[in-house]
CSV table of C-alpha atoms in Angstrom, one decimal:
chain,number,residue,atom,x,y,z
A,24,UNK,CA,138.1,-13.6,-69.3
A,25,UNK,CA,135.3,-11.1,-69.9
A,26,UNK,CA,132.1,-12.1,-70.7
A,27,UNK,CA,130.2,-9.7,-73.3
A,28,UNK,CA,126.6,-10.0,-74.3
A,29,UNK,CA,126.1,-8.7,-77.8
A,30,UNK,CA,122.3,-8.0,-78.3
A,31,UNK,CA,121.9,-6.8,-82.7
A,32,UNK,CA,119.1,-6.5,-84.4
A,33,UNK,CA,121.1,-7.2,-87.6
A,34,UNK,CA,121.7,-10.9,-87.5
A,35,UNK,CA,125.1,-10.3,-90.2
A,36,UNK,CA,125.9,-7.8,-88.0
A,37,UNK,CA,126.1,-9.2,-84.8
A,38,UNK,CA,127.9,-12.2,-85.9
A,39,UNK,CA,130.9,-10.1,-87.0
A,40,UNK,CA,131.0,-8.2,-83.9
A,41,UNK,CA,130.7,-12.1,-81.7
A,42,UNK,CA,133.4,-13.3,-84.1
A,43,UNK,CA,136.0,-10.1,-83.8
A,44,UNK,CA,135.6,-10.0,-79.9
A,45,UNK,CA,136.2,-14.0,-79.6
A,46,UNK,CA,139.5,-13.1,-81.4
A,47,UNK,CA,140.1,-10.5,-79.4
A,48,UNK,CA,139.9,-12.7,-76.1
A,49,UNK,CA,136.5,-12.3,-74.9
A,50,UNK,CA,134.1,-14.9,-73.9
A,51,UNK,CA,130.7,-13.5,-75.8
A,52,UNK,CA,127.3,-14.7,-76.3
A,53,UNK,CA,125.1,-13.8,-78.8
A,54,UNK,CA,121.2,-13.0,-78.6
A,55,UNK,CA,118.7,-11.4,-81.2
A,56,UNK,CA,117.1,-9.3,-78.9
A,57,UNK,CA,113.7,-7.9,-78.8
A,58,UNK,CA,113.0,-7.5,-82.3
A,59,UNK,CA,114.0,-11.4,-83.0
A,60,UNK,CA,113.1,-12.9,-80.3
A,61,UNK,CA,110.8,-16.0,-79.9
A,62,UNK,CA,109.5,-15.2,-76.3
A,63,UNK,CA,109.0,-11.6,-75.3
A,64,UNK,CA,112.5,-10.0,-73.8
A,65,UNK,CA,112.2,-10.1,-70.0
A,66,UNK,CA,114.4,-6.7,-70.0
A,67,UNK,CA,111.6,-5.2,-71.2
A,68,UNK,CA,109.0,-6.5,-68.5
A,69,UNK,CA,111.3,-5.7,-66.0
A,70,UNK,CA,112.7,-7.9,-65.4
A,71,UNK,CA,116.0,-10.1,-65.0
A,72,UNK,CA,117.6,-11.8,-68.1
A,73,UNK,CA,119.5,-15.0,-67.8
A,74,UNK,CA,121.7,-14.1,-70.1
A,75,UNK,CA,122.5,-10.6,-69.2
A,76,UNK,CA,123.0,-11.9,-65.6
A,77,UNK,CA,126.2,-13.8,-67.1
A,78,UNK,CA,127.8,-11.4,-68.8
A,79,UNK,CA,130.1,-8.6,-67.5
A,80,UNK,CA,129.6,-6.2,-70.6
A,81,UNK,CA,127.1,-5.7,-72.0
A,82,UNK,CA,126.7,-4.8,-76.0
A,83,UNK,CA,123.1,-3.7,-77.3
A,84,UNK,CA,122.6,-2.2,-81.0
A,85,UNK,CA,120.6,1.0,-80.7
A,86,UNK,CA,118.1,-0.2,-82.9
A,87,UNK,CA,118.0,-3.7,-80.6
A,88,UNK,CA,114.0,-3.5,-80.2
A,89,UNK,CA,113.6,-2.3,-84.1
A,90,UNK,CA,112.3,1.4,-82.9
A,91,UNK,CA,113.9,3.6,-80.9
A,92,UNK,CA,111.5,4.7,-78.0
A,93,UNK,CA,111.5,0.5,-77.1
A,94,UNK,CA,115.1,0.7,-77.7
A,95,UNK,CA,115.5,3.7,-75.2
A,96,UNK,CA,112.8,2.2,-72.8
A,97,UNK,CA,115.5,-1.1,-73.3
A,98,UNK,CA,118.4,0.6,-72.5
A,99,UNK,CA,117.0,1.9,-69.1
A,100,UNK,CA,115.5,-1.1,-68.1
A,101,UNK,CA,119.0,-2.6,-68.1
A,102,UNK,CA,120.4,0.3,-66.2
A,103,UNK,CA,118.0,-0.2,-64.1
A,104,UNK,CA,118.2,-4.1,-64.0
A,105,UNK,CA,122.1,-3.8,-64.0
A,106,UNK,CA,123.3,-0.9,-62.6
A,107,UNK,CA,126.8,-2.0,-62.1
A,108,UNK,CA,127.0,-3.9,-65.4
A,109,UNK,CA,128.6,-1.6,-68.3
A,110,UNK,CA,126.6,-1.0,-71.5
A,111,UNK,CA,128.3,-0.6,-74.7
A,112,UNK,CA,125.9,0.7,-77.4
A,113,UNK,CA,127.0,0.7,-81.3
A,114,UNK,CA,124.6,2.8,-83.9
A,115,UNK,CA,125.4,2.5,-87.8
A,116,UNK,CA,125.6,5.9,-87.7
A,117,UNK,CA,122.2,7.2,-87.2
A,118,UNK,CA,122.1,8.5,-82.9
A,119,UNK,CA,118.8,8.6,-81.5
A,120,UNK,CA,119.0,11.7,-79.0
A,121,UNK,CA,118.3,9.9,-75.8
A,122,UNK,CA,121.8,8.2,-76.3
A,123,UNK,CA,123.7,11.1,-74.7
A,124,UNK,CA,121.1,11.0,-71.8
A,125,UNK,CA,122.4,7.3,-71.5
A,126,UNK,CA,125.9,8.2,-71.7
A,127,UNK,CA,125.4,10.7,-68.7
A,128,UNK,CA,125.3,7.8,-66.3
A,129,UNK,CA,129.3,7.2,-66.6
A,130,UNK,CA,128.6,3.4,-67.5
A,131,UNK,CA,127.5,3.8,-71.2
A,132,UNK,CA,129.6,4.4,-74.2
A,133,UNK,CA,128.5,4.6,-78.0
A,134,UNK,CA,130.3,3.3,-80.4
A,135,UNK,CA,129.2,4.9,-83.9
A,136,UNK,CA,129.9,3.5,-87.2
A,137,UNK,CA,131.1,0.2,-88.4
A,138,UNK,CA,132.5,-0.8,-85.2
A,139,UNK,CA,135.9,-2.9,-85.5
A,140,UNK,CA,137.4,-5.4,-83.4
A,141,UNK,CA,139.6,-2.4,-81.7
A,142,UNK,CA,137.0,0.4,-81.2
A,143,UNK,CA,134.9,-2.7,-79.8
A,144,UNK,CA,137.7,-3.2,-77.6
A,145,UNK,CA,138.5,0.2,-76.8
A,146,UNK,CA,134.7,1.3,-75.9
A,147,UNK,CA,134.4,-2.6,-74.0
A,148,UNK,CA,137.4,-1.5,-71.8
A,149,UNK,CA,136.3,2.4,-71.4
A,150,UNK,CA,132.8,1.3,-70.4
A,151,UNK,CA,134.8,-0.9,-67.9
A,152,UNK,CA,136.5,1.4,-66.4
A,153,UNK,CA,133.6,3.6,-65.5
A,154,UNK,CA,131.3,1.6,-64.5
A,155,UNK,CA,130.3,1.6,-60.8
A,156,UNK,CA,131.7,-0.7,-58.4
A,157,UNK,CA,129.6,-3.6,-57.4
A,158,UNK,CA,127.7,-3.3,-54.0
């Protein structure tokens, strides 16, 4: 079973995306991120996350930190963190530009809009697919 980490600022939000993936098979685990955080996000500093060391996917809102250079400094912490682990990021719609910079690294797929359970599935098993083979 795959394990997904879904990381949204949008508390509403994130709860429908953990509910439609759990239907859809998945094993996920839910975090606030950043922005809701009661201890400062180790990702950030650096450094490992216990949570993110669990998972096999891993699904961050764009907006995860609440602005989008922390977001983008976030995003390459965990690249750098993970770099085998895909990264599946949704944006309501608004794309910051260093997205498609993210994108470029073959692991990282966006998702824009209101993402359903089958474009979640769809980008989970894309981002799966390209992501680099364990060492």
């Amino acid at each position: 079973m795959t394990r997904v980490l879904v990381v949204h600022h949008d508390l509403d939000t994130a709860d429908q995306e953990v509910d439609s993936l759990r239907r859809a098979g998945y094993q996920v685990t839910e975090c606030s991120g950043p922005s809701g955080a009661p201890r400062p996000c180790p990702v950030l500093r650096g450094q490992p996350c216990h949570l993110a060391d669990q998972a096999d996917v891993l699904l961050y809102d764009v907006w995860a930190t609440g602005t989008t250079d922390s977001s983008h400094c976030l995003i390459e912490n965990l690249r750098e963190q993970y770099p085998t682990k895909p990264i599946v990021l949704t944006s309501p719609g608004l794309e910051p530009d260093w997205v498609e910079d993210e994108e470029e690294g073959g692991h990282v797929v966006t998702v824009l809009g209101r993402p359903s359970r089958r474009r979640l599935q769809e980008a989970i098993d894309r981002a799966i697919a390209h992501a680099p083979i364990p060492v």
